[in-house]
Coordinates of C-alpha atoms in Angstrom, one line a residue:
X68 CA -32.3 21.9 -30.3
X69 CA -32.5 26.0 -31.2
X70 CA -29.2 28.0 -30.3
X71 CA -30.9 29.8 -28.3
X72 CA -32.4 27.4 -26.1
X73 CA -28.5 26.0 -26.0
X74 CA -27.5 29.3 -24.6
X75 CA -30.6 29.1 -22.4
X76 CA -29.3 25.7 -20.5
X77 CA -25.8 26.5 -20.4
X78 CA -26.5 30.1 -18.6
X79 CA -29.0 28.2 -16.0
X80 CA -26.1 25.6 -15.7
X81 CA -23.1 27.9 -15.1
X82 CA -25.4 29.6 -13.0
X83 CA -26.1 26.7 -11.0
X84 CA -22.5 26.3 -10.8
X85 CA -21.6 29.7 -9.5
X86 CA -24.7 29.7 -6.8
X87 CA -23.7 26.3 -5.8
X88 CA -19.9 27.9 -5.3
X89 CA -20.8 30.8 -3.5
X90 CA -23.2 28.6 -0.8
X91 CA -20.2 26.3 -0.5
X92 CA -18.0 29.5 0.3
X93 CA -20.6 30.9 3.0
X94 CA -21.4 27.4 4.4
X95 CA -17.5 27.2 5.5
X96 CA -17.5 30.8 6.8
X97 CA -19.7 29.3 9.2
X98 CA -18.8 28.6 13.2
X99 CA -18.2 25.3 13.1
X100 CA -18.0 23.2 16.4
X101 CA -15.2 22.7 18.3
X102 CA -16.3 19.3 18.9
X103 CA -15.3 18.6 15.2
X104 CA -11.6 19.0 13.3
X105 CA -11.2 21.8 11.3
X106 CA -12.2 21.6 7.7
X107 CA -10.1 22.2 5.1
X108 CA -10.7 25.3 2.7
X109 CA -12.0 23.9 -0.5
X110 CA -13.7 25.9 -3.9
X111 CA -16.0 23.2 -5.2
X112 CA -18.3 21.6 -3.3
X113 CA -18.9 17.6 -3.9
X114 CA -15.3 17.6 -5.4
X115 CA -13.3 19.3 -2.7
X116 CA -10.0 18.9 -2.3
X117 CA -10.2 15.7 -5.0
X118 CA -7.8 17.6 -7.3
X119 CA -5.2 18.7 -4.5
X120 CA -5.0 15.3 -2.5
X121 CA -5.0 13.2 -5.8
X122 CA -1.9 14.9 -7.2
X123 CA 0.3 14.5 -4.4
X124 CA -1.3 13.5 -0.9
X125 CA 2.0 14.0 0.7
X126 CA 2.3 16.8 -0.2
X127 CA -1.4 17.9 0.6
X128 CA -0.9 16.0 4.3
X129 CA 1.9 18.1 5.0
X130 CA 0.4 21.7 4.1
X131 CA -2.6 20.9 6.1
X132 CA -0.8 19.7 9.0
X133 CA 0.9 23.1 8.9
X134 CA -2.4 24.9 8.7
X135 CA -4.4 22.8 10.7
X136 CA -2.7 20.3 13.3
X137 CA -2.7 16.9 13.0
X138 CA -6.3 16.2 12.8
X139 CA -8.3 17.9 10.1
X140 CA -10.7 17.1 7.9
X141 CA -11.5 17.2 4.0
X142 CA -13.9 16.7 1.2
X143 CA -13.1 13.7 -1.1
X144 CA -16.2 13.1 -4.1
X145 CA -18.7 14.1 -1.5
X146 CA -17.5 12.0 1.3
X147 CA -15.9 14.1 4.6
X148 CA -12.2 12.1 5.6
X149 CA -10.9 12.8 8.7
X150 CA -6.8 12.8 8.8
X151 CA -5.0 11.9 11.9
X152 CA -1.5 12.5 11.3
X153 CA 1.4 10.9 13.8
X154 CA 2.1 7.9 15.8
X155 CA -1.4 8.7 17.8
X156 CA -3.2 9.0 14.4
X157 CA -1.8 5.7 13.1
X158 CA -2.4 4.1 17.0
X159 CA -6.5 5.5 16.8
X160 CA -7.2 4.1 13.9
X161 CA -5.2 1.2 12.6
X162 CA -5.8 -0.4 16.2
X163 CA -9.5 0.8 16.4
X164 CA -12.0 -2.1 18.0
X165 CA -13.7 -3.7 15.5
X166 CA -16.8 -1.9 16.1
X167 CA -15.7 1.4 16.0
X168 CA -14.3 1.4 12.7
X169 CA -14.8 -0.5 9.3
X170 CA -12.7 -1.3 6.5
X171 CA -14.9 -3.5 4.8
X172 CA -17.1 -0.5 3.6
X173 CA -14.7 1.7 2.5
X174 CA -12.2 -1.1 0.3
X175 CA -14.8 -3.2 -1.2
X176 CA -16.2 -1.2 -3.9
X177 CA -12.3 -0.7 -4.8
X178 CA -11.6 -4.0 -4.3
X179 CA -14.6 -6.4 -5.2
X180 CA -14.0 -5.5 -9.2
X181 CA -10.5 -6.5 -9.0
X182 CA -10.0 -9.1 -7.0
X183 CA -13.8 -10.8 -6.7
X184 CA -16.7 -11.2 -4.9
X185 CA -17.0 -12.9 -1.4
X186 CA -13.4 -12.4 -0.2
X187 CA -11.3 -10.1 1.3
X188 CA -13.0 -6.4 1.9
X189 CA -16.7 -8.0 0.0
X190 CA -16.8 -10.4 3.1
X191 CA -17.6 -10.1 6.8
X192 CA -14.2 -9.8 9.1
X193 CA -14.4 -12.9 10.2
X194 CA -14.2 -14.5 6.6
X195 CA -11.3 -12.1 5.8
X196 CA -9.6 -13.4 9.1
X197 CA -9.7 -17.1 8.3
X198 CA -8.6 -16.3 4.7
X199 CA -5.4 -14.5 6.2
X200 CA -4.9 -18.0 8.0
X201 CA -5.6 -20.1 4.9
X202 CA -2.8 -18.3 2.7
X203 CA -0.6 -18.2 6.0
X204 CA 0.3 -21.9 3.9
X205 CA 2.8 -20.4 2.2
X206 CA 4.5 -17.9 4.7
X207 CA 5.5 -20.1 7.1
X208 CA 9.5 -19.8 8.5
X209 CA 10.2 -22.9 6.3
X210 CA 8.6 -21.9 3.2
X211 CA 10.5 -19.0 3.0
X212 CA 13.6 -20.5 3.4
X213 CA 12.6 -22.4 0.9
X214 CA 11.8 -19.5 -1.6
X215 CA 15.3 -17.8 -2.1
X216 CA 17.1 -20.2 -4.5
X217 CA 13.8 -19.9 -6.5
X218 CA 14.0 -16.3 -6.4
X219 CA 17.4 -15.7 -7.6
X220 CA 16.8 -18.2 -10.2
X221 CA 13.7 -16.4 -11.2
X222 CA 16.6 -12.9 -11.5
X223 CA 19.6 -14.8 -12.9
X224 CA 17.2 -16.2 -16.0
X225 CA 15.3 -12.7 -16.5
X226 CA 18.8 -11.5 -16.8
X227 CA 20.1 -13.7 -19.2
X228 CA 16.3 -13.8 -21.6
X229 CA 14.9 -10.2 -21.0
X230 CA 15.2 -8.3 -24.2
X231 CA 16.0 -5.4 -22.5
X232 CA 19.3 -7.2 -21.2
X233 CA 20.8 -8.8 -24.0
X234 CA 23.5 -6.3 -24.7
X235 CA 26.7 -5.7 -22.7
X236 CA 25.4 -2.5 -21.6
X237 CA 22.2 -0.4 -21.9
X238 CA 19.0 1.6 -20.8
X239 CA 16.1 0.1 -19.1
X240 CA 13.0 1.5 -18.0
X241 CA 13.2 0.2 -14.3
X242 CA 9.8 0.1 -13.6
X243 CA 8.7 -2.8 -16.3
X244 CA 11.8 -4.7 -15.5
X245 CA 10.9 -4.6 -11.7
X246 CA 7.2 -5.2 -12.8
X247 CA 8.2 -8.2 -14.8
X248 CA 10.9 -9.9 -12.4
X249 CA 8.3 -9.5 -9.7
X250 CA 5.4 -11.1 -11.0
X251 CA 8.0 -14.3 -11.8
X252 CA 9.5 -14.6 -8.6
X253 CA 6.4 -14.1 -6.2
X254 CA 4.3 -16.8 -8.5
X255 CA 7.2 -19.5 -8.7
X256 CA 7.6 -19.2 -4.9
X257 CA 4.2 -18.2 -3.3
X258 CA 1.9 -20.2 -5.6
X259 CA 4.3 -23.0 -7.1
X260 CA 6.1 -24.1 -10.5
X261 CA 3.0 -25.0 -12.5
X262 CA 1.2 -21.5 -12.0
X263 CA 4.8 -20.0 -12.9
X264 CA 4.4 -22.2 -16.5
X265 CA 2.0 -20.5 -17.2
X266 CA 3.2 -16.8 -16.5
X267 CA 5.0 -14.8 -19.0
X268 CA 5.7 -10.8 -19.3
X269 CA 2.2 -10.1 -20.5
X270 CA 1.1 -10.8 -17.1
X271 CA 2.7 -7.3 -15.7
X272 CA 0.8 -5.8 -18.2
X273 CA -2.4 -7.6 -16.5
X274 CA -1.4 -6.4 -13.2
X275 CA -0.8 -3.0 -13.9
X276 CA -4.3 -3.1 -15.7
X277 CA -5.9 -4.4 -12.3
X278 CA -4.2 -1.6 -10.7
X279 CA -5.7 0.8 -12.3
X280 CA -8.6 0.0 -10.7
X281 CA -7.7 1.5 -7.3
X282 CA -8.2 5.1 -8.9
X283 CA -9.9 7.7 -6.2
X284 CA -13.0 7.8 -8.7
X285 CA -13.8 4.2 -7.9
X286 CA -14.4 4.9 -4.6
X287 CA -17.2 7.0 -6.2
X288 CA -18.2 5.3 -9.8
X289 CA -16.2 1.6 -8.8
X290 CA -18.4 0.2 -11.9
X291 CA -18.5 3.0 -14.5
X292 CA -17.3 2.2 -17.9
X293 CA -14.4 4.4 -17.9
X294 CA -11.2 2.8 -19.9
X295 CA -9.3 1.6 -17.1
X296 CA -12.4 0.3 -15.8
X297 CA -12.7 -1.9 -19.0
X298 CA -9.1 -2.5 -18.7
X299 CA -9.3 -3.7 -15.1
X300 CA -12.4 -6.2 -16.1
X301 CA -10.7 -7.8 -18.7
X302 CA -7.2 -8.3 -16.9
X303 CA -9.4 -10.1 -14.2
X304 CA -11.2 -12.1 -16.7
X305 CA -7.5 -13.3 -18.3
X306 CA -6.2 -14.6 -14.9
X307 CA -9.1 -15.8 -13.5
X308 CA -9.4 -18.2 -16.4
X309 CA -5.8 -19.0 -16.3
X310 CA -6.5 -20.1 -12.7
X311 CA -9.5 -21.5 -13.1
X312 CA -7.9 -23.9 -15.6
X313 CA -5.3 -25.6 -13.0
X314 CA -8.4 -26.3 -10.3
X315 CA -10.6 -27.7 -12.9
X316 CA -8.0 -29.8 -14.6
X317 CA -6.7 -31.2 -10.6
X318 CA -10.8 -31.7 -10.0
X319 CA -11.4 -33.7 -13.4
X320 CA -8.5 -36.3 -12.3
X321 CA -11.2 -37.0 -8.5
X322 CA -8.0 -37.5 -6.1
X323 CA -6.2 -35.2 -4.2
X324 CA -2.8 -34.7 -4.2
X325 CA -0.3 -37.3 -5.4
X326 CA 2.6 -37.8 -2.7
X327 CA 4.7 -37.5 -5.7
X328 CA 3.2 -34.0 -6.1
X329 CA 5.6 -30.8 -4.9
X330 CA 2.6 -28.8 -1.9
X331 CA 1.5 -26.0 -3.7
X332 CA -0.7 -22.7 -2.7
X333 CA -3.7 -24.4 -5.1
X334 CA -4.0 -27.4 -3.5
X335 CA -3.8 -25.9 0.1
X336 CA -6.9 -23.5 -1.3
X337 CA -8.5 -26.3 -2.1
X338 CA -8.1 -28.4 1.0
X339 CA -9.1 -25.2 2.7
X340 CA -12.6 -25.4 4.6
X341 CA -14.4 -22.5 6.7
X342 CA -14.6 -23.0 10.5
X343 CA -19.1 -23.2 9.4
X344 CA -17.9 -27.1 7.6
X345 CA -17.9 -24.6 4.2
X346 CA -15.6 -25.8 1.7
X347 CA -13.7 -22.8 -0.1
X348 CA -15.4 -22.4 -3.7
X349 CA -13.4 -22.9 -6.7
X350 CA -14.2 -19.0 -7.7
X351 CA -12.9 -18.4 -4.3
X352 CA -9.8 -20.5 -5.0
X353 CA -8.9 -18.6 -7.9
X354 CA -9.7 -14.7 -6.6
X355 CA -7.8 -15.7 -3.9
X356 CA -4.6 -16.4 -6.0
X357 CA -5.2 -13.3 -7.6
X358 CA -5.0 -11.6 -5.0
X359 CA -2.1 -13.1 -3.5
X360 CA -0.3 -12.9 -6.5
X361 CA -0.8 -9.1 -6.4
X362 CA -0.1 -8.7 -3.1
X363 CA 2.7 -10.3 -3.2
X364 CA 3.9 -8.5 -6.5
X365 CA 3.1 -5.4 -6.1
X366 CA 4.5 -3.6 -3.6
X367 CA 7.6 -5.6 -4.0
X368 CA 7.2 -4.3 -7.6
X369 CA 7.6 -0.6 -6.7
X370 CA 10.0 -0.8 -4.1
X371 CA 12.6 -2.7 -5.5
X372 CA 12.3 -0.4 -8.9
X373 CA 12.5 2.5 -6.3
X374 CA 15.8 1.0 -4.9
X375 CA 17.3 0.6 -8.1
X376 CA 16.6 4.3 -9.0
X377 CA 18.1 5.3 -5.8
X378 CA 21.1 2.8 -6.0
X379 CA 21.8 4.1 -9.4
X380 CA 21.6 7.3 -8.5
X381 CA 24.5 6.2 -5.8
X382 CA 26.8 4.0 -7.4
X383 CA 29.0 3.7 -4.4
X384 CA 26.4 2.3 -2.7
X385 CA 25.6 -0.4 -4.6
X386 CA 29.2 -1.0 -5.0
X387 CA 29.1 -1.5 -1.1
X388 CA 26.2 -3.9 -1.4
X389 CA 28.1 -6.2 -4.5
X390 CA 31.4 -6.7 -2.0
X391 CA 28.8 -7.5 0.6
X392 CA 27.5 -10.3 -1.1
X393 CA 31.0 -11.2 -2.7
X394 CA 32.2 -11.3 1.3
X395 CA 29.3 -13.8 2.1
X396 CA 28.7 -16.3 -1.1
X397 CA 31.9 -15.7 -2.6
X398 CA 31.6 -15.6 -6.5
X399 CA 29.1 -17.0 -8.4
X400 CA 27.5 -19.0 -4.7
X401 CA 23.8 -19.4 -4.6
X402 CA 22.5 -17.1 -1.9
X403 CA 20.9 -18.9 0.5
X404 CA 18.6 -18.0 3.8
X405 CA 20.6 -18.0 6.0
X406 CA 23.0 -16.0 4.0
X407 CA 20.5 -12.8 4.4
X408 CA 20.8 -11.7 7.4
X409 CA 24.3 -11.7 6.6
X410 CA 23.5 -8.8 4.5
X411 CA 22.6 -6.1 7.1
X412 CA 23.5 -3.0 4.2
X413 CA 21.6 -4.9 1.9
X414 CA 18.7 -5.1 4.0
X415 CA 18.8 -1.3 5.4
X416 CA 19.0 0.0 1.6
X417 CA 15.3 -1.9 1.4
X418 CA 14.4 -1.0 4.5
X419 CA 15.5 2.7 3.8
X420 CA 13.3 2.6 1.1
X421 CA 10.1 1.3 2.4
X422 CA 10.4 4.1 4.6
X423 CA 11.0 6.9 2.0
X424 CA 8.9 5.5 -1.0
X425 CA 6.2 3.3 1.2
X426 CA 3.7 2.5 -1.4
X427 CA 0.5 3.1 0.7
X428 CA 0.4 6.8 1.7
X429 CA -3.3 6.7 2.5
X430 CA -4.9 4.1 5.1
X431 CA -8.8 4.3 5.6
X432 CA -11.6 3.4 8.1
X433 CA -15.5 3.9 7.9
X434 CA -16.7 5.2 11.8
X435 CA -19.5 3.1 12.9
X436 CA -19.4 4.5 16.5
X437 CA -19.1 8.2 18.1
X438 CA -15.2 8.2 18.7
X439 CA -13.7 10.5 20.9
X440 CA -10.2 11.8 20.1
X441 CA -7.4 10.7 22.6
X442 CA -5.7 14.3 24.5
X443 CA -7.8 16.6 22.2
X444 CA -10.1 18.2 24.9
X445 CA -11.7 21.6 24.4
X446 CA -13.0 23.9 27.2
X447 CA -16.9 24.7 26.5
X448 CA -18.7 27.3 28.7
X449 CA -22.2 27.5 29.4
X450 CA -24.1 30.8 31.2
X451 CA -26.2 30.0 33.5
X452 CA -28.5 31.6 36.3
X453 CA -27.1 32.3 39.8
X454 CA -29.9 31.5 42.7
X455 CA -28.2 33.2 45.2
X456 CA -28.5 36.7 43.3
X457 CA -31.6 38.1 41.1
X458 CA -30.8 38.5 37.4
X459 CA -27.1 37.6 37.8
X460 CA -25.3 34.6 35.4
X461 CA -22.6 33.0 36.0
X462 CA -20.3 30.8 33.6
X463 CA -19.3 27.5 34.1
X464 CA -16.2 25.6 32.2
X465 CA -16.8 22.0 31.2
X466 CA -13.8 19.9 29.5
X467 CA -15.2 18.1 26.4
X468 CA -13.4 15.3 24.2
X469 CA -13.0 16.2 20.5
X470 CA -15.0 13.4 18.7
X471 CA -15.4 11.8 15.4
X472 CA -19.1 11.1 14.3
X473 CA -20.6 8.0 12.7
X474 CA -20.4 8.3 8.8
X475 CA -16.8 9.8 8.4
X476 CA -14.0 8.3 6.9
X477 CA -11.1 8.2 9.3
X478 CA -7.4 8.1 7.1
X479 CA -4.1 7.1 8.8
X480 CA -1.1 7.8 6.6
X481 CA 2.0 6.4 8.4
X482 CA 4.4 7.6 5.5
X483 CA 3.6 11.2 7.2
X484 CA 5.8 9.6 10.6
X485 CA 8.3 8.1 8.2
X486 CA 9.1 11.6 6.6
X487 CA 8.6 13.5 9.8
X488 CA 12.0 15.1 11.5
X489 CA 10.7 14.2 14.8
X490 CA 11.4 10.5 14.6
X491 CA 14.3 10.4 11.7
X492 CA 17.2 13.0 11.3
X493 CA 17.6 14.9 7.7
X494 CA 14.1 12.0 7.3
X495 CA 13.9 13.6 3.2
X496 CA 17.2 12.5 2.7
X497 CA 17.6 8.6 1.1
X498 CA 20.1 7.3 3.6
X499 CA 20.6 3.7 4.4
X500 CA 23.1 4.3 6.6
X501 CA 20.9 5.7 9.1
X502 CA 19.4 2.7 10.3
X503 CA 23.0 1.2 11.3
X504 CA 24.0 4.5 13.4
X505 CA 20.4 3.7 15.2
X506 CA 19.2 0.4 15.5
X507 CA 15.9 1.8 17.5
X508 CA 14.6 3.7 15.1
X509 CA 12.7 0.5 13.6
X510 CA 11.8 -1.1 17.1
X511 CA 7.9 -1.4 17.8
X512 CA 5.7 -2.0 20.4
X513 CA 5.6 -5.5 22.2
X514 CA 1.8 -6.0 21.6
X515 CA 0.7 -9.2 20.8
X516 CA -2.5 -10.2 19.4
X517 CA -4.5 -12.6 17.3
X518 CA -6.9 -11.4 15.5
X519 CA -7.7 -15.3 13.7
X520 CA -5.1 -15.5 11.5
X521 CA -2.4 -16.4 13.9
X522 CA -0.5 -14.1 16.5
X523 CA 1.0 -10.7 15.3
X524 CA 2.7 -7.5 16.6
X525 CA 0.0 -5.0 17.0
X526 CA 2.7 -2.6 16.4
X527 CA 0.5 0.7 15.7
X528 CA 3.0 3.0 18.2
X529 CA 5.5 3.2 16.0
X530 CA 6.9 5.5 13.9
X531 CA 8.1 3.3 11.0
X532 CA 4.9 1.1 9.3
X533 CA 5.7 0.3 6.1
X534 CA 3.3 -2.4 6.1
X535 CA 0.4 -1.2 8.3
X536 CA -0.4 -2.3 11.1
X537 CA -3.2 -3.8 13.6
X538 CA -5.5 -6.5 12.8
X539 CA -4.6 -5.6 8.8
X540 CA -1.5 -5.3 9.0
X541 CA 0.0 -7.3 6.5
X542 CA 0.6 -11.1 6.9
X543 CA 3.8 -11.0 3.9
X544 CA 5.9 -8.6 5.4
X545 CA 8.6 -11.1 5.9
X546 CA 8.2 -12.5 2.3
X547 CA 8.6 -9.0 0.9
X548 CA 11.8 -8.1 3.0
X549 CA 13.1 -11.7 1.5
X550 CA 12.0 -11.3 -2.0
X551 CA 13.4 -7.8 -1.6
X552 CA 16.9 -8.5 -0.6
X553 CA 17.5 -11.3 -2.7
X554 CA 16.0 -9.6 -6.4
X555 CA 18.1 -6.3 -5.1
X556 CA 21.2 -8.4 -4.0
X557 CA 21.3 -10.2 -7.5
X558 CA 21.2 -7.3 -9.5
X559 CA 23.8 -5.5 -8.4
X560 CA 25.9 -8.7 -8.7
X561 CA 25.2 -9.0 -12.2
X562 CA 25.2 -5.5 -13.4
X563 CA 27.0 -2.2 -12.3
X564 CA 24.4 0.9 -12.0
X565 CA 24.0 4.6 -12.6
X566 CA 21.8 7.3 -13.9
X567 CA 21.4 8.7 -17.8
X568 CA 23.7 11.7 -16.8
X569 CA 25.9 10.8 -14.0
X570 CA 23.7 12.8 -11.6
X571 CA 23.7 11.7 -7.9
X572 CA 20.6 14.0 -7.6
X573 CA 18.4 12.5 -9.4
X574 CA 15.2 10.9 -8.0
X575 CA 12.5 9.7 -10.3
X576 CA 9.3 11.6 -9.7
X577 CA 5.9 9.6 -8.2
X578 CA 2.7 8.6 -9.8
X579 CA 0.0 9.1 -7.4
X580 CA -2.5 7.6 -10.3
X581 CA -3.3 4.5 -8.1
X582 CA -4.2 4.7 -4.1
X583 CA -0.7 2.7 -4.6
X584 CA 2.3 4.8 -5.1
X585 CA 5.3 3.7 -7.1
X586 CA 8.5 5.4 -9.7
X587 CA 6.8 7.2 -12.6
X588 CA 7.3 5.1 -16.0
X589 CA 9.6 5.3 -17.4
X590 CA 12.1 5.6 -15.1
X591 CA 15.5 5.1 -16.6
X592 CA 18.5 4.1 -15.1
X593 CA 22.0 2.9 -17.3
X594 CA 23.4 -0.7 -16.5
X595 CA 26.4 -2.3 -17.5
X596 CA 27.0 -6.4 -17.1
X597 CA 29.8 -7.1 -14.5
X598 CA 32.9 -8.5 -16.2
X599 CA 32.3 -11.8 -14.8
X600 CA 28.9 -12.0 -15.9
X601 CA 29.3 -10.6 -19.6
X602 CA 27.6 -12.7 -22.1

C-alpha cells in the first residue's frame, strides 16, 4: 500500500469520524419527546457515555440525577439504558411482571461464557426458578447452622498455613487473603468436604479470571478473543473438569448415595429432576456448582475485604468487635449459631458495609412491553377547531404518562438509595453505629411471594437492597450475613488491625473493572497476631 493512498483512507476515516460526531451533536439538539426521559449529553455516538459510566457509575448516577431527575437515559455500546434512581426506580423494575421486563436477554451473553449453557440467564424463567429451588438444598435454617464451625475452621487454618501470615506481624494485600479464605469456606460448607479437597489458593485466581468476564464490552463482543476473554475460558474449563471428575467418579460406582455418606450439594444435583420428568444433566451439575461456588464467594469475597479495610482503618472498632466475641465464647470457644445473633456490632459493621460498598451498583432489565412511568405525567396540548366560531382554535390539555418503549434497557441501582441523605444521616460516612441508634432503617416491605423457588420478601420498597430484590433477589443472603460475621468475627480475634500509616482516613479506592464492584488490589492493611494467638 502507497503512502499516499495511506493518507487517502486515514483522511476519509477521520472524516467519517468527525461527520459522524457532528450528526450525533445536531441529532441531540433535537426536541425530543416528552413522552421519553431525558438523554444524557454524550460526544461519540455508538460509545456514549461508555467511558464515563465505566469508570465510576456512582459517580456518573449521581451527576446525572443532579442534571436530570431520577429517570434519564444514556448510551452504553449502542444500546439506550434507562436509569431509575430511588425506592420507585428499584420498586418499577426489580418487581416488574414478568412480561414487561427481561433479564434473561440482557445477563446471558455475560453470563453463558462463564458459568455455561442451559442454566441460569441462558434458560427460560421457569428453568432458572426451579434451579433456585434445587440449590435451596443447602440454605436451609439447619444447614446453616450447620456451616459455622466449618467456617471458622476454614479462618483459624488459613491463619495458621497462609504464607502471608506466618510472621508475628505483617502486611497483607487484603483483597487475596479475603479472595482465598472465601473460596475455602463457601466450598467446605455450601458444596461439602470432598469438593473442598480438591480446592487450593489457585482457585481465587480462577475466580477472579471468571470475573473478568463480566466487563461492560461483553455485553457487546461476550465471545471476542480479548485476553480476559481467554482467561475467563480457560478458568471455566479448569473447574468444570474438576467438577466433572466427582459426578463421573459417584456415576462409575451405579448406586446412589451410601447412608454412610455425609449429604452433599453434588448428590442433591444429581438427584435433582425438572418438574417435565427431566433429569438434571451432568454438564448441568457441574455449571451449576460453578456458579454457586461464585455466588457464594464472591460477594462475600469483596465485602469482607472491604470490612477489613474499614476496620483497620478504625482500630477501636474492631477492638469493640474482639471484646464482643470475648463477652459471648469466652477465649478460645468455637463460635457457634446461635452465638451470632449475639453479635449485634458484629453484624451492623457487615451490614454497614453492604450498604456503603454493595458490590452490585448496576441492576438491569430488557423492556418487552410499553411501560408507563409511575407519578411522571406530562401535560400535552393539542389545537383544535372551535365549531361554534369560524376560524377560531382552541387548546385542549391532556395528562399523559411518561413511558418506556420496547427495546430499552431499564437499570435499577439501589446503592444510589443506600448513599442517598434522604434515607441515612451523614449516608457517605462508614458508620456501624448507625444502624443501633435506628433499627428501621433496614426494615422492608411485608410482601410475600413465590416466584418457584419457595416464598420470599418481595422487598423492592425499600431503601436498603444489598442483595436485590423481587423474583431475583438473591436466595443466599442469609448465608452471606453468616459467612460474613463469622470470617470477620475470627479475624479480629486472631489478629489486631490498622492501616500502613496510622491513618483513620484512609479508604481503599474501587475497581469498577467488573459489573461487580470490590477494594482495588492491593489493598493493604498491617496486622499483628493477638498475644494469645502468637505462634
Amino acid at each position: 500500500m502507497g503512502y499516499g493512498l495511506f493518507l487517502d483512507i486515514l483522511t476519509y476515516a477521520v472524516g467519517a469520524l468527525l461527520a459522524s460526531i457532528l450528526a450525533n451533536l445536531l441529532y441531540q439538539q433535537l426536541p425530543r419527546s416528552k413522552s421519553e426521559p431525558p438523554l444524557v449529553f454524550h460526544w461519540i455516538p455508538f460509545v456514549g457515555n461508555a467511558i464515563s459510566y465505566g469508570v465510576d457509575p456512582c459517580r456518573f448516577y449521581t451527576q446525572c440525577r443532579e442534571k436530570y431527575g431520577d429517570i434519564f437515559t444514556f448510551v452504553l455500546f449502542g444500546r439506550d439504558i434507562t436509569v431509575f434512581l430511588g425506592i420507585k426506580g428499584n420498586e418499577f423494575i426489580l418487581d416488574g411482571r414478568l412480561q414487561d421486563v427481561n433479564a434473561e436477554e440482557i445477563y446471558s451473553p455475560l453470563t453463558t461464557p462463564v458459568f455455561g449453557p442451559n442454566i441460569i440467564y441462558d434458560c427460560p424463567n421457569s428453568q432458572l426458578m426451579e434451579q433456585k429451588k434445587f440449590v435451596k438444598f443447602g440454605l436451609t435454617q439447619t444447614a446453616l447452622e450447620s456451616y459455622v464451625q466449618l467456617m471458622e475452621a476454614e479462618v483459624v487454618e488459613y491463619l495458621k498455613t497462609a504464607p502471608a501470615f506466618q510472621a508475628q506481624s505483617g502486611v497483607a494485600d487484603i483483597t487475596t487473603v479475603m479472595a482465598e479464605i472465601t473460596i475455602y469456606t463457601a466450598s467446605r460448607s455450601l458444596q461439602g468436604a470432598e469438593v473442598r479437597g480438591k480446592i487450593n489458593a489457585g482457585f481465587a485466581d480462577l475466580y477472579h479470571d471468571l470475573d473478568s468476564g463480566f466487563r461492560p464490552i461483553n455485553f457487546l463482543l461476550p465471545w471476542a478473543p480479548l485476553p480476559q476473554n481467554r482467561r475467563r475460558d480457560a478458568a471455566r474449563a479448569k473447574m468444570h473438569a474438576v467438577y466433572r471428575e466427582i459426578i463421573n467418579n459417584r456415576r462409575s460406582r451405579g448406586k446412589g448415595k451410601q447412608d454412610d455418606e455425609a449429604p452433599d450439594m453434588i448428590w442433591n444435583l444429581m438427584s435433582c429432576v425438572y418438574k417435565n420428568g427431566a433429569p438434571l444433566l451432568d454438564q448441568e451439575i457441574a455449571d451449576m456448582m460453578i456458579t454457586l461456588l461464585m455466588a457464594g464467594q464472591h460477594s462475600s469475597s469483596s465485602s469482607s475485604a472491604w470490612t477489613m479495610a474499614r476496620l483497620a482503618a478504625n482500630p477501636l472498632i474492631a477492638e469493640q468487635l474482639f471484646r464482643e466475641r470475648q463477652a459471648v465464647c469466652g477465649a478460645g470457644k468455637p463460635l457457634q449459631n446461635d452465638d451470632i445473633e449475639k453479635l449485634p456490632l458484629t453484624q451492623n459493621v457487615v451490614k454497614e458495609t453492604l450498604r456503603v460498598h454493595s458490590s452490585i451498583h448496576s441492576i438491569m432489565r430488557k423492556v418487552k412491553n410499553p411501560m408507563a412511568v409511575p407519578d411522571r405525567d406530562y401535560v400535552r396540548e393539542i389545537l383544535h377547531h372551535c365549531h361554534l366560531y369560524e376560524g377560531s382554535k382552541l387548546t385542549k390539555s391532556f395528562s399523559c404518562p411518561q413511558v418506556i418503549t420496547p427495546g430499552k434497557v431499564l437499570l435499577a441501582s439501589p446503592i444510589v438509595t443506600h448513599l442517598s441523605e434522604e434515607y441515612f444521616q451523614n449516608a457517605q460516612k462508614w458508620d456501624p453505629m448507625r444502624w443501633a441508634r435506628d433499627s428501621q432503617q433496614d426494615t422492608e416491605d411485608d410482601d410475600v411471594v413465590d416466584y418457584g423457588y419457595g416464598l420470599t420478601a418481595k422487598a423492592t420498597r425499600s431503601p436498603y437492597l444489598p442483595f436485590g430484590a423481587g423474583r431475583h433477589r438473591c436466595i443466599g443472603e442469609k448465608f452471606a450475613y453468616t459467612n460474613l460475621v463469622t470470617i470477620i468475627s475470627t479475624m479480629v480475634q486472631h489478629l489486631k488491625l490498622s492501616t500502613l500509616d496510622g491513618s483513620e482516613e484512609w479508604v481503599s479506592s474501587t475497581d469498577y473493572t467488573s459489573l461487580f464492584s470490590r477494594p482495588a488490589q492491593p489493598t493493604l492493611i498491617r496486622w499483628e497476631r493477638r498475644a494469645a494467638w502468637k505462634q
